[in-house]
mmCIF file with all atom_site columns, C-alpha atoms in Angstrom:
data_model
loop_
_atom_site.group_PDB
_atom_site.id
_atom_site.type_symbol
_atom_site.label_atom_id
_atom_site.label_alt_id
_atom_site.label_comp_id
_atom_site.label_asym_id
_atom_site.label_entity_id
_atom_site.label_seq_id
_atom_site.pdbx_PDB_ins_code
_atom_site.Cartn_x
_atom_site.Cartn_y
_atom_site.Cartn_z
_atom_site.occupancy
_atom_site.B_iso_or_equiv
_atom_site.pdbx_formal_charge
_atom_site.auth_seq_id
_atom_site.auth_comp_id
_atom_site.auth_asym_id
_atom_site.auth_atom_id
_atom_site.pdbx_PDB_model_num
ATOM 1   C CA . ASP A 1 1   ? -21.801 18.967 44.769 1.00 83.00 ? 1470 ASP A CA 1
ATOM 2   C CA . SER A 1 2   ? -23.644 21.400 42.478 1.00 86.00 ? 1471 SER A CA 1
ATOM 3   C CA . GLY A 1 3   ? -26.772 21.360 44.520 1.00 93.00 ? 1472 GLY A CA 1
ATOM 4   C CA . VAL A 1 4   ? -28.758 20.028 41.569 1.00 96.00 ? 1473 VAL A CA 1
ATOM 5   C CA . THR A 1 5   ? -30.304 16.599 42.070 1.00 97.00 ? 1474 THR A CA 1
ATOM 6   C CA . GLN A 1 6   ? -31.373 14.345 39.263 1.00 97.00 ? 1475 GLN A CA 1
ATOM 7   C CA . THR A 1 7   ? -33.277 11.024 39.561 1.00 97.00 ? 1476 THR A CA 1
ATOM 8   C CA . PRO A 1 8   ? -32.901 8.274  38.608 1.00 97.00 ? 1477 PRO A CA 1
ATOM 9   C CA . LYS A 1 9   ? -29.194 8.007  37.964 1.00 96.00 ? 1478 LYS A CA 1
ATOM 10  C CA . HIS A 1 10  ? -29.685 5.079  35.686 1.00 97.00 ? 1479 HIS A CA 1
ATOM 11  C CA . LEU A 1 11  ? -32.670 3.736  33.922 1.00 97.00 ? 1480 LEU A CA 1
ATOM 12  C CA . ILE A 1 12  ? -32.917 0.770  31.496 1.00 98.00 ? 1481 ILE A CA 1
ATOM 13  C CA . THR A 1 13  ? -36.188 0.243  29.661 1.00 97.00 ? 1482 THR A CA 1
ATOM 14  C CA . ALA A 1 14  ? -37.497 -1.247 26.374 1.00 98.00 ? 1483 ALA A CA 1
ATOM 15  C CA . THR A 1 15  ? -38.364 0.564  23.046 1.00 98.00 ? 1484 THR A CA 1
ATOM 16  C CA . GLY A 1 16  ? -41.903 1.868  22.987 1.00 97.00 ? 1485 GLY A CA 1
ATOM 17  C CA . GLN A 1 17  ? -41.963 2.645  26.739 1.00 98.00 ? 1486 GLN A CA 1
ATOM 18  C CA . ARG A 1 18  ? -42.279 6.002  28.616 1.00 98.00 ? 1487 ARG A CA 1
ATOM 19  C CA . VAL A 1 19  ? -40.065 7.218  31.280 1.00 98.00 ? 1488 VAL A CA 1
ATOM 20  C CA . THR A 1 20  ? -39.903 10.416 33.472 1.00 98.00 ? 1489 THR A CA 1
ATOM 21  C CA . LEU A 1 21  ? -36.708 11.977 34.585 1.00 98.00 ? 1490 LEU A CA 1
ATOM 22  C CA . ARG A 1 22  ? -36.818 14.342 37.651 1.00 98.00 ? 1491 ARG A CA 1
ATOM 23  C CA . CYS A 1 23  ? -34.669 17.273 38.444 1.00 98.00 ? 1492 CYS A CA 1
ATOM 24  C CA . SER A 1 24  ? -34.571 19.435 41.683 1.00 98.00 ? 1493 SER A CA 1
ATOM 25  C CA . PRO A 1 25  ? -32.746 22.739 40.962 1.00 97.00 ? 1494 PRO A CA 1
ATOM 26  C CA . ARG A 1 26  ? -30.439 24.483 43.412 1.00 95.00 ? 1495 ARG A CA 1
ATOM 27  C CA . SER A 1 27  ? -32.271 26.221 46.289 1.00 94.00 ? 1496 SER A CA 1
ATOM 28  C CA . GLY A 1 28  ? -33.508 29.552 44.983 1.00 90.00 ? 1497 GLY A CA 1
ATOM 29  C CA . ASP A 1 29  ? -32.645 28.880 41.273 1.00 93.00 ? 1498 ASP A CA 1
ATOM 30  C CA . LEU A 1 30  ? -35.664 29.705 39.078 1.00 92.00 ? 1499 LEU A CA 1
ATOM 31  C CA . SER A 1 31  ? -34.306 28.502 35.661 1.00 92.00 ? 1500 SER A CA 1
ATOM 32  C CA . VAL A 1 32  ? -34.133 24.868 34.719 1.00 94.00 ? 1501 VAL A CA 1
ATOM 33  C CA . TYR A 1 33  ? -32.526 23.564 31.547 1.00 94.00 ? 1502 TYR A CA 1
ATOM 34  C CA . TRP A 1 34  ? -32.514 20.037 30.000 1.00 96.00 ? 1503 TRP A CA 1
ATOM 35  C CA . TYR A 1 35  ? -29.741 18.707 27.831 1.00 96.00 ? 1504 TYR A CA 1
ATOM 36  C CA . GLN A 1 36  ? -29.187 15.355 26.100 1.00 96.00 ? 1505 GLN A CA 1
ATOM 37  C CA . GLN A 1 37  ? -25.721 14.137 25.853 1.00 94.00 ? 1506 GLN A CA 1
ATOM 38  C CA . SER A 1 38  ? -24.779 11.329 23.427 1.00 91.00 ? 1507 SER A CA 1
ATOM 39  C CA . LEU A 1 39  ? -21.561 10.314 21.641 1.00 84.00 ? 1508 LEU A CA 1
ATOM 40  C CA . ASP A 1 40  ? -22.781 11.150 18.138 1.00 84.00 ? 1509 ASP A CA 1
ATOM 41  C CA . GLN A 1 41  ? -24.700 14.350 18.895 1.00 85.00 ? 1510 GLN A CA 1
ATOM 42  C CA . GLY A 1 42  ? -22.768 15.853 21.667 1.00 87.00 ? 1511 GLY A CA 1
ATOM 43  C CA . LEU A 1 43  ? -24.564 17.988 24.272 1.00 91.00 ? 1512 LEU A CA 1
ATOM 44  C CA . GLN A 1 44  ? -27.837 19.194 22.865 1.00 93.00 ? 1513 GLN A CA 1
ATOM 45  C CA . PHE A 1 45  ? -30.110 21.828 24.444 1.00 91.00 ? 1514 PHE A CA 1
ATOM 46  C CA . LEU A 1 46  ? -33.606 20.533 24.848 1.00 95.00 ? 1515 LEU A CA 1
ATOM 47  C CA . ILE A 1 47  ? -35.592 23.227 26.673 1.00 93.00 ? 1516 ILE A CA 1
ATOM 48  C CA . GLN A 1 48  ? -35.489 25.855 29.361 1.00 91.00 ? 1517 GLN A CA 1
ATOM 49  C CA . TYR A 1 49  ? -38.012 26.861 31.995 1.00 92.00 ? 1518 TYR A CA 1
ATOM 50  C CA . TYR A 1 50  ? -38.008 29.878 34.051 1.00 91.00 ? 1519 TYR A CA 1
ATOM 51  C CA . ASN A 1 51  ? -40.350 30.133 37.209 1.00 92.00 ? 1520 ASN A CA 1
ATOM 52  C CA . GLY A 1 52  ? -42.805 27.518 35.671 1.00 93.00 ? 1521 GLY A CA 1
ATOM 53  C CA . GLU A 1 53  ? -42.853 28.929 32.129 1.00 93.00 ? 1522 GLU A CA 1
ATOM 54  C CA . GLU A 1 54  ? -41.244 27.605 29.038 1.00 92.00 ? 1523 GLU A CA 1
ATOM 55  C CA . ARG A 1 55  ? -38.711 30.233 27.908 1.00 88.00 ? 1524 ARG A CA 1
ATOM 56  C CA . ALA A 1 56  ? -36.540 28.566 25.231 1.00 86.00 ? 1525 ALA A CA 1
ATOM 57  C CA . LYS A 1 57  ? -36.770 25.451 23.097 1.00 89.00 ? 1526 LYS A CA 1
ATOM 58  C CA . GLY A 1 58  ? -34.052 23.551 21.222 1.00 89.00 ? 1527 GLY A CA 1
ATOM 59  C CA . ASN A 1 59  ? -33.996 20.281 19.486 1.00 84.00 ? 1528 ASN A CA 1
ATOM 60  C CA . ILE A 1 60  ? -36.564 18.625 21.578 1.00 93.00 ? 1529 ILE A CA 1
ATOM 61  C CA . LEU A 1 61  ? -38.528 15.901 19.911 1.00 95.00 ? 1530 LEU A CA 1
ATOM 62  C CA . GLU A 1 62  ? -42.240 15.962 19.805 1.00 96.00 ? 1531 GLU A CA 1
ATOM 63  C CA . ARG A 1 63  ? -42.202 12.602 21.859 1.00 97.00 ? 1532 ARG A CA 1
ATOM 64  C CA . PHE A 1 64  ? -40.488 14.492 24.676 1.00 97.00 ? 1533 PHE A CA 1
ATOM 65  C CA . SER A 1 65  ? -42.104 16.992 26.951 1.00 97.00 ? 1534 SER A CA 1
ATOM 66  C CA . ALA A 1 66  ? -41.162 18.790 30.075 1.00 97.00 ? 1535 ALA A CA 1
ATOM 67  C CA . GLN A 1 67  ? -42.646 20.901 32.774 1.00 97.00 ? 1536 GLN A CA 1
ATOM 68  C CA . GLN A 1 68  ? -41.640 22.930 35.749 1.00 97.00 ? 1537 GLN A CA 1
ATOM 69  C CA . PHE A 1 69  ? -43.812 22.712 38.832 1.00 97.00 ? 1538 PHE A CA 1
ATOM 70  C CA . PRO A 1 70  ? -44.697 25.519 41.384 1.00 96.00 ? 1539 PRO A CA 1
ATOM 71  C CA . ASP A 1 71  ? -42.052 24.097 43.766 1.00 95.00 ? 1540 ASP A CA 1
ATOM 72  C CA . LEU A 1 72  ? -39.574 24.666 40.838 1.00 96.00 ? 1541 LEU A CA 1
ATOM 73  C CA . HIS A 1 73  ? -38.671 20.981 40.245 1.00 97.00 ? 1542 HIS A CA 1
ATOM 74  C CA . SER A 1 74  ? -38.726 19.837 36.801 1.00 98.00 ? 1543 SER A CA 1
ATOM 75  C CA . GLU A 1 75  ? -39.719 16.723 34.840 1.00 98.00 ? 1544 GLU A CA 1
ATOM 76  C CA . LEU A 1 76  ? -38.635 15.552 31.410 1.00 98.00 ? 1545 LEU A CA 1
ATOM 77  C CA . ASN A 1 77  ? -41.070 12.927 29.973 1.00 98.00 ? 1546 ASN A CA 1
ATOM 78  C CA . LEU A 1 78  ? -39.774 10.651 27.130 1.00 98.00 ? 1547 LEU A CA 1
ATOM 79  C CA . SER A 1 79  ? -42.378 8.578  25.390 1.00 97.00 ? 1548 SER A CA 1
ATOM 80  C CA . SER A 1 80  ? -42.506 5.964  22.541 1.00 97.00 ? 1549 SER A CA 1
ATOM 81  C CA . LEU A 1 81  ? -38.691 5.397  23.291 1.00 98.00 ? 1550 LEU A CA 1
ATOM 82  C CA . GLU A 1 82  ? -36.400 4.465  20.514 1.00 97.00 ? 1551 GLU A CA 1
ATOM 83  C CA . LEU A 1 83  ? -32.999 2.907  20.684 1.00 96.00 ? 1552 LEU A CA 1
ATOM 84  C CA . GLY A 1 84  ? -31.510 6.233  19.644 1.00 95.00 ? 1553 GLY A CA 1
ATOM 85  C CA . ASP A 1 85  ? -32.839 7.888  22.713 1.00 96.00 ? 1554 ASP A CA 1
ATOM 86  C CA . SER A 1 86  ? -30.174 6.208  24.795 1.00 97.00 ? 1555 SER A CA 1
ATOM 87  C CA . ALA A 1 87  ? -28.193 8.918  26.219 1.00 96.00 ? 1556 ALA A CA 1
ATOM 88  C CA . LEU A 1 88  ? -27.241 10.938 29.312 1.00 96.00 ? 1557 LEU A CA 1
ATOM 89  C CA . TYR A 1 89  ? -29.825 13.594 30.207 1.00 97.00 ? 1558 TYR A CA 1
ATOM 90  C CA . PHE A 1 90  ? -28.613 16.495 32.239 1.00 96.00 ? 1559 PHE A CA 1
ATOM 91  C CA . CYS A 1 91  ? -30.493 19.024 34.115 1.00 97.00 ? 1560 CYS A CA 1
ATOM 92  C CA . ALA A 1 92  ? -29.036 22.373 34.957 1.00 95.00 ? 1561 ALA A CA 1
ATOM 93  C CA . SER A 1 93  ? -30.207 25.384 36.919 1.00 94.00 ? 1562 SER A CA 1
ATOM 94  C CA . SER A 1 94  ? -29.255 28.908 37.224 1.00 91.00 ? 1563 SER A CA 1
ATOM 95  C CA . ALA A 1 95  ? -30.265 31.740 39.438 1.00 83.00 ? 1564 ALA A CA 1
ATOM 96  C CA . ALA A 1 96  ? -30.434 34.359 36.579 1.00 72.00 ? 1565 ALA A CA 1
ATOM 97  C CA . PHE A 1 97  ? -32.844 34.337 33.637 1.00 69.00 ? 1566 PHE A CA 1
ATOM 98  C CA . GLY A 1 98  ? -29.902 34.119 31.358 1.00 66.00 ? 1567 GLY A CA 1
ATOM 99  C CA . SER A 1 99  ? -26.194 34.754 30.845 1.00 65.00 ? 1568 SER A CA 1
ATOM 100 C CA . GLY A 1 100 ? -25.384 33.260 34.069 1.00 73.00 ? 1569 GLY A CA 1
ATOM 101 C CA . GLU A 1 101 ? -23.526 30.100 35.226 1.00 85.00 ? 1570 GLU A CA 1
ATOM 102 C CA . LEU A 1 102 ? -25.370 26.790 34.742 1.00 91.00 ? 1571 LEU A CA 1
ATOM 103 C CA . PHE A 1 103 ? -25.056 24.407 37.640 1.00 93.00 ? 1572 PHE A CA 1
ATOM 104 C CA . PHE A 1 104 ? -25.317 20.796 36.328 1.00 95.00 ? 1573 PHE A CA 1
ATOM 105 C CA . GLY A 1 105 ? -26.686 17.708 37.924 1.00 95.00 ? 1574 GLY A CA 1
ATOM 106 C CA . GLU A 1 106 ? -24.888 14.416 37.611 1.00 94.00 ? 1575 GLU A CA 1
ATOM 107 C CA . GLY A 1 107 ? -27.157 13.332 34.816 1.00 95.00 ? 1576 GLY A CA 1
ATOM 108 C CA . SER A 1 108 ? -29.634 10.409 34.297 1.00 97.00 ? 1577 SER A CA 1
ATOM 109 C CA . ARG A 1 109 ? -28.309 7.706  32.054 1.00 96.00 ? 1578 ARG A CA 1
ATOM 110 C CA . LEU A 1 110 ? -31.037 6.136  30.061 1.00 97.00 ? 1579 LEU A CA 1
ATOM 111 C CA . THR A 1 111 ? -30.539 2.940  28.111 1.00 97.00 ? 1580 THR A CA 1
ATOM 112 C CA . VAL A 1 112 ? -33.261 1.876  25.762 1.00 97.00 ? 1581 VAL A CA 1
ATOM 113 C CA . LEU A 1 113 ? -33.093 -1.941 24.750 1.00 96.00 ? 1582 LEU A CA 1
ATOM 114 C CA . ALA B 2 1   ? -28.882 31.965 16.193 1.00 78.00 ? 255  ALA B CA 1
ATOM 115 C CA . GLN B 2 2   ? -25.665 30.982 18.063 1.00 83.00 ? 256  GLN B CA 1
ATOM 116 C CA . SER B 2 3   ? -23.208 28.181 17.320 1.00 89.00 ? 257  SER B CA 1
ATOM 117 C CA . VAL B 2 4   ? -19.886 27.096 18.641 1.00 94.00 ? 258  VAL B CA 1
ATOM 118 C CA . THR B 2 5   ? -16.992 25.224 17.050 1.00 96.00 ? 259  THR B CA 1
ATOM 119 C CA . GLN B 2 6   ? -14.286 23.567 18.884 1.00 96.00 ? 260  GLN B CA 1
ATOM 120 C CA . LEU B 2 7   ? -11.139 22.933 16.986 1.00 94.00 ? 261  LEU B CA 1
ATOM 121 C CA . GLY B 2 8   ? -9.841  19.427 17.673 1.00 92.00 ? 262  GLY B CA 1
ATOM 122 C CA . SER B 2 9   ? -11.802 16.773 19.397 1.00 93.00 ? 263  SER B CA 1
ATOM 123 C CA . HIS B 2 10  ? -8.750  15.460 21.116 1.00 96.00 ? 264  HIS B CA 1
ATOM 124 C CA . VAL B 2 11  ? -5.559  17.443 22.464 1.00 97.00 ? 265  VAL B CA 1
ATOM 125 C CA . SER B 2 12  ? -2.638  15.736 24.052 1.00 97.00 ? 266  SER B CA 1
ATOM 126 C CA . VAL B 2 13  ? 0.008   17.638 25.944 1.00 97.00 ? 267  VAL B CA 1
ATOM 127 C CA . SER B 2 14  ? 2.923   16.733 28.359 1.00 97.00 ? 268  SER B CA 1
ATOM 128 C CA . GLU B 2 15  ? 2.638   17.556 32.018 1.00 97.00 ? 269  GLU B CA 1
ATOM 129 C CA . GLY B 2 16  ? 3.996   21.030 32.395 1.00 97.00 ? 270  GLY B CA 1
ATOM 130 C CA . ALA B 2 17  ? 3.322   22.183 28.824 1.00 98.00 ? 271  ALA B CA 1
ATOM 131 C CA . LEU B 2 18  ? 0.995   24.926 27.638 1.00 97.00 ? 272  LEU B CA 1
ATOM 132 C CA . VAL B 2 19  ? -2.632  24.038 27.189 1.00 98.00 ? 273  VAL B CA 1
ATOM 133 C CA . LEU B 2 20  ? -4.465  25.652 24.401 1.00 98.00 ? 274  LEU B CA 1
ATOM 134 C CA . LEU B 2 21  ? -8.014  24.624 23.496 1.00 98.00 ? 275  LEU B CA 1
ATOM 135 C CA . ARG B 2 22  ? -9.580  26.567 20.683 1.00 98.00 ? 276  ARG B CA 1
ATOM 136 C CA . CYS B 2 23  ? -13.203 27.775 20.395 1.00 97.00 ? 277  CYS B CA 1
ATOM 137 C CA . ASN B 2 24  ? -14.893 29.985 17.698 1.00 97.00 ? 278  ASN B CA 1
ATOM 138 C CA . TYR B 2 25  ? -18.440 31.151 18.035 1.00 94.00 ? 279  TYR B CA 1
ATOM 139 C CA . SER B 2 26  ? -21.117 32.589 16.030 1.00 91.00 ? 280  SER B CA 1
ATOM 140 C CA . SER B 2 27  ? -23.895 34.922 17.377 1.00 86.00 ? 281  SER B CA 1
ATOM 141 C CA . SER B 2 28  ? -26.207 37.509 15.965 1.00 82.00 ? 282  SER B CA 1
ATOM 142 C CA . VAL B 2 29  ? -26.228 39.487 19.184 1.00 82.00 ? 283  VAL B CA 1
ATOM 143 C CA . PRO B 2 30  ? -23.617 40.081 21.788 1.00 82.00 ? 284  PRO B CA 1
ATOM 144 C CA . PRO B 2 31  ? -22.816 36.759 23.366 1.00 87.00 ? 285  PRO B CA 1
ATOM 145 C CA . TYR B 2 32  ? -21.900 35.486 26.739 1.00 91.00 ? 286  TYR B CA 1
ATOM 146 C CA . LEU B 2 33  ? -19.206 32.892 26.464 1.00 94.00 ? 287  LEU B CA 1
ATOM 147 C CA . PHE B 2 34  ? -18.274 30.012 28.711 1.00 95.00 ? 288  PHE B CA 1
ATOM 148 C CA . TRP B 2 35  ? -15.841 27.236 29.287 1.00 97.00 ? 289  TRP B CA 1
ATOM 149 C CA . TYR B 2 36  ? -16.975 24.160 31.216 1.00 97.00 ? 290  TYR B CA 1
ATOM 150 C CA . VAL B 2 37  ? -15.120 21.052 32.156 1.00 96.00 ? 291  VAL B CA 1
ATOM 151 C CA . GLN B 2 38  ? -16.521 17.469 32.657 1.00 94.00 ? 292  GLN B CA 1
ATOM 152 C CA . TYR B 2 39  ? -14.708 14.837 34.535 1.00 92.00 ? 293  TYR B CA 1
ATOM 153 C CA . PRO B 2 40  ? -15.766 11.222 33.989 1.00 86.00 ? 294  PRO B CA 1
ATOM 154 C CA . ASN B 2 41  ? -19.212 10.201 35.332 1.00 82.00 ? 295  ASN B CA 1
ATOM 155 C CA . GLN B 2 42  ? -19.884 13.883 36.467 1.00 86.00 ? 296  GLN B CA 1
ATOM 156 C CA . GLY B 2 43  ? -21.941 16.898 35.364 1.00 89.00 ? 297  GLY B CA 1
ATOM 157 C CA . LEU B 2 44  ? -20.317 19.967 33.713 1.00 93.00 ? 298  LEU B CA 1
ATOM 158 C CA . GLN B 2 45  ? -18.636 22.576 35.949 1.00 94.00 ? 299  GLN B CA 1
ATOM 159 C CA . LEU B 2 46  ? -18.002 26.167 34.970 1.00 93.00 ? 300  LEU B CA 1
ATOM 160 C CA . LEU B 2 47  ? -14.268 27.085 34.512 1.00 96.00 ? 301  LEU B CA 1
ATOM 161 C CA . LEU B 2 48  ? -14.828 30.754 33.560 1.00 95.00 ? 302  LEU B CA 1
ATOM 162 C CA . LYS B 2 49  ? -17.194 33.102 31.775 1.00 93.00 ? 303  LYS B CA 1
ATOM 163 C CA . TYR B 2 50  ? -17.208 36.239 29.698 1.00 92.00 ? 304  TYR B CA 1
ATOM 164 C CA . THR B 2 51  ? -20.089 38.540 29.883 1.00 86.00 ? 305  THR B CA 1
ATOM 165 C CA . THR B 2 52  ? -18.968 42.223 29.352 1.00 82.00 ? 306  THR B CA 1
ATOM 166 C CA . GLY B 2 53  ? -15.999 44.157 30.270 1.00 83.00 ? 307  GLY B CA 1
ATOM 167 C CA . ALA B 2 54  ? -12.362 42.804 30.443 1.00 85.00 ? 308  ALA B CA 1
ATOM 168 C CA . THR B 2 55  ? -11.718 40.519 27.510 1.00 89.00 ? 309  THR B CA 1
ATOM 169 C CA . LEU B 2 56  ? -9.163  38.415 29.348 1.00 94.00 ? 310  LEU B CA 1
ATOM 170 C CA . VAL B 2 57  ? -11.066 36.279 31.778 1.00 95.00 ? 311  VAL B CA 1
ATOM 171 C CA . LYS B 2 58  ? -9.432  34.298 34.619 1.00 95.00 ? 312  LYS B CA 1
ATOM 172 C CA . GLY B 2 59  ? -11.106 31.084 35.908 1.00 94.00 ? 313  GLY B CA 1
ATOM 173 C CA . ILE B 2 60  ? -10.551 28.336 38.325 1.00 93.00 ? 314  ILE B CA 1
ATOM 174 C CA . ASN B 2 61  ? -7.426  25.866 38.457 1.00 93.00 ? 315  ASN B CA 1
ATOM 175 C CA . GLY B 2 62  ? -5.200  28.359 36.564 1.00 96.00 ? 316  GLY B CA 1
ATOM 176 C CA . PHE B 2 63  ? -7.189  28.544 33.354 1.00 97.00 ? 317  PHE B CA 1
ATOM 177 C CA . GLU B 2 64  ? -7.856  31.821 31.423 1.00 97.00 ? 318  GLU B CA 1
ATOM 178 C CA . ALA B 2 65  ? -9.474  32.717 28.123 1.00 97.00 ? 319  ALA B CA 1
ATOM 179 C CA . GLU B 2 66  ? -9.421  35.800 25.908 1.00 94.00 ? 320  GLU B CA 1
ATOM 180 C CA . PHE B 2 67  ? -12.545 37.138 24.138 1.00 94.00 ? 321  PHE B CA 1
ATOM 181 C CA . LYS B 2 68  ? -11.540 38.358 20.742 1.00 94.00 ? 322  LYS B CA 1
ATOM 182 C CA . LYS B 2 69  ? -14.425 39.924 18.876 1.00 91.00 ? 323  LYS B CA 1
ATOM 183 C CA . SER B 2 70  ? -12.720 40.579 15.571 1.00 92.00 ? 324  SER B CA 1
ATOM 184 C CA . GLU B 2 71  ? -11.667 36.880 15.455 1.00 93.00 ? 325  GLU B CA 1
ATOM 185 C CA . THR B 2 72  ? -14.972 35.470 17.114 1.00 94.00 ? 326  THR B CA 1
ATOM 186 C CA . SER B 2 73  ? -12.849 33.405 19.278 1.00 96.00 ? 327  SER B CA 1
ATOM 187 C CA . PHE B 2 74  ? -12.617 32.456 22.888 1.00 96.00 ? 328  PHE B CA 1
ATOM 188 C CA . HIS B 2 75  ? -9.598  30.158 23.281 1.00 97.00 ? 329  HIS B CA 1
ATOM 189 C CA . LEU B 2 76  ? -8.823  28.531 26.639 1.00 98.00 ? 330  LEU B CA 1
ATOM 190 C CA . THR B 2 77  ? -5.286  28.379 27.885 1.00 98.00 ? 331  THR B CA 1
ATOM 191 C CA . LYS B 2 78  ? -3.371  27.122 30.940 1.00 98.00 ? 332  LYS B CA 1
ATOM 192 C CA . PRO B 2 79  ? 0.427   27.925 31.136 1.00 97.00 ? 333  PRO B CA 1
ATOM 193 C CA . SER B 2 80  ? 1.509   24.480 32.665 1.00 97.00 ? 334  SER B CA 1
ATOM 194 C CA . ALA B 2 81  ? -0.672  21.247 32.458 1.00 97.00 ? 335  ALA B CA 1
ATOM 195 C CA . HIS B 2 82  ? -1.220  19.066 35.398 1.00 96.00 ? 336  HIS B CA 1
ATOM 196 C CA . MET B 2 83  ? -2.312  15.485 35.350 1.00 96.00 ? 337  MET B CA 1
ATOM 197 C CA . SER B 2 84  ? -5.552  16.435 37.064 1.00 95.00 ? 338  SER B CA 1
ATOM 198 C CA . ASP B 2 85  ? -6.538  18.603 34.030 1.00 96.00 ? 339  ASP B CA 1
ATOM 199 C CA . ALA B 2 86  ? -7.286  15.596 32.056 1.00 96.00 ? 340  ALA B CA 1
ATOM 200 C CA . ALA B 2 87  ? -10.927 15.900 31.261 1.00 97.00 ? 341  ALA B CA 1
ATOM 201 C CA . GLU B 2 88  ? -13.380 16.960 28.528 1.00 96.00 ? 342  GLU B CA 1
ATOM 202 C CA . TYR B 2 89  ? -13.782 20.725 27.958 1.00 97.00 ? 343  TYR B CA 1
ATOM 203 C CA . PHE B 2 90  ? -16.786 22.435 26.510 1.00 97.00 ? 344  PHE B CA 1
ATOM 204 C CA . CYS B 2 91  ? -17.055 25.876 25.149 1.00 97.00 ? 345  CYS B CA 1
ATOM 205 C CA . ALA B 2 92  ? -20.538 27.411 25.225 1.00 94.00 ? 346  ALA B CA 1
ATOM 206 C CA . VAL B 2 93  ? -22.370 30.577 23.952 1.00 92.00 ? 347  VAL B CA 1
ATOM 207 C CA . SER B 2 94  ? -25.506 32.177 25.252 1.00 87.00 ? 348  SER B CA 1
ATOM 208 C CA . ALA B 2 95  ? -27.335 35.173 24.137 1.00 80.00 ? 349  ALA B CA 1
ATOM 209 C CA . ASN B 2 96  ? -30.690 36.885 24.838 1.00 76.00 ? 350  ASN B CA 1
ATOM 210 C CA . THR B 2 97  ? -32.946 35.893 21.844 1.00 72.00 ? 351  THR B CA 1
ATOM 211 C CA . GLY B 2 98  ? -36.034 35.998 23.815 1.00 69.00 ? 352  GLY B CA 1
ATOM 212 C CA . GLY B 2 99  ? -34.857 33.145 26.011 1.00 69.00 ? 353  GLY B CA 1
ATOM 213 C CA . PHE B 2 100 ? -31.475 32.033 26.690 1.00 72.00 ? 354  PHE B CA 1
ATOM 214 C CA . LYS B 2 101 ? -30.232 28.954 25.016 1.00 79.00 ? 355  LYS B CA 1
ATOM 215 C CA . THR B 2 102 ? -26.805 28.004 26.175 1.00 86.00 ? 356  THR B CA 1
ATOM 216 C CA . ILE B 2 103 ? -25.247 26.162 23.092 1.00 89.00 ? 357  ILE B CA 1
ATOM 217 C CA . PHE B 2 104 ? -22.287 23.939 23.718 1.00 92.00 ? 358  PHE B CA 1
ATOM 218 C CA . GLY B 2 105 ? -19.647 22.974 21.381 1.00 94.00 ? 359  GLY B CA 1
ATOM 219 C CA . ALA B 2 106 ? -18.694 19.285 20.652 1.00 94.00 ? 360  ALA B CA 1
ATOM 220 C CA . GLY B 2 107 ? -16.136 19.210 23.263 1.00 95.00 ? 361  GLY B CA 1
ATOM 221 C CA . THR B 2 108 ? -12.332 18.748 23.313 1.00 97.00 ? 362  THR B CA 1
ATOM 222 C CA . ARG B 2 109 ? -10.843 15.743 25.399 1.00 96.00 ? 363  ARG B CA 1
ATOM 223 C CA . LEU B 2 110 ? -7.651  16.824 26.867 1.00 97.00 ? 364  LEU B CA 1
ATOM 224 C CA . PHE B 2 111 ? -5.018  14.059 27.637 1.00 97.00 ? 365  PHE B CA 1
ATOM 225 C CA . VAL B 2 112 ? -2.049  14.957 29.893 1.00 97.00 ? 366  VAL B CA 1
ATOM 226 C CA . LYS B 2 113 ? 0.956   12.772 29.426 1.00 96.00 ? 367  LYS B CA 1
ATOM 227 C CA . ALA B 2 114 ? 3.473   12.204 32.301 1.00 94.00 ? 368  ALA B CA 1
#
């Protein structure tokens, strides 16, 4: 158990819909990262937050947004969903601002029909 | 910008044989390098990491990796494969470019034959 909790574990929805994925980092970790894992794209970095502030951005679509709340949990919002958004979405946290070990949750599997 | 290339999407070895998973990286600033392992239906777990100092890094489960700056490589090895090593392995690079994006390679799936 990494200490990172992601909900929901599985989610099935239709094209055009909006979903929210939630992540609770390990106790005391200030950094939260979101990744998308799919068969064709591999593990893609989406975004990093540190203590509530966005610090690094990757290949995150404009239809996607994220935030980190004062209690340090984070949410990834995916809107206007397309079939190609079906993937496993991982949250990871780390104690350090950077260069440190990432602790991954078990992921949220999103299926868009 | 950083990037990672893992050579070989699939590697198959016999139990007891040497495991060698190849990783080359690119980074415009001094990198931090990592190997992670992913078992089915689980998140990634850290095997080992290189930040600074000794270039030969030892990790969990008997794995080790050597940072070779001149070759921009960070290959993962284990002297003797075990059936339980069958998993997907990811090489990753991170660097301070204002934020820390940890960029992962495409992954190498390791098969271990009895």
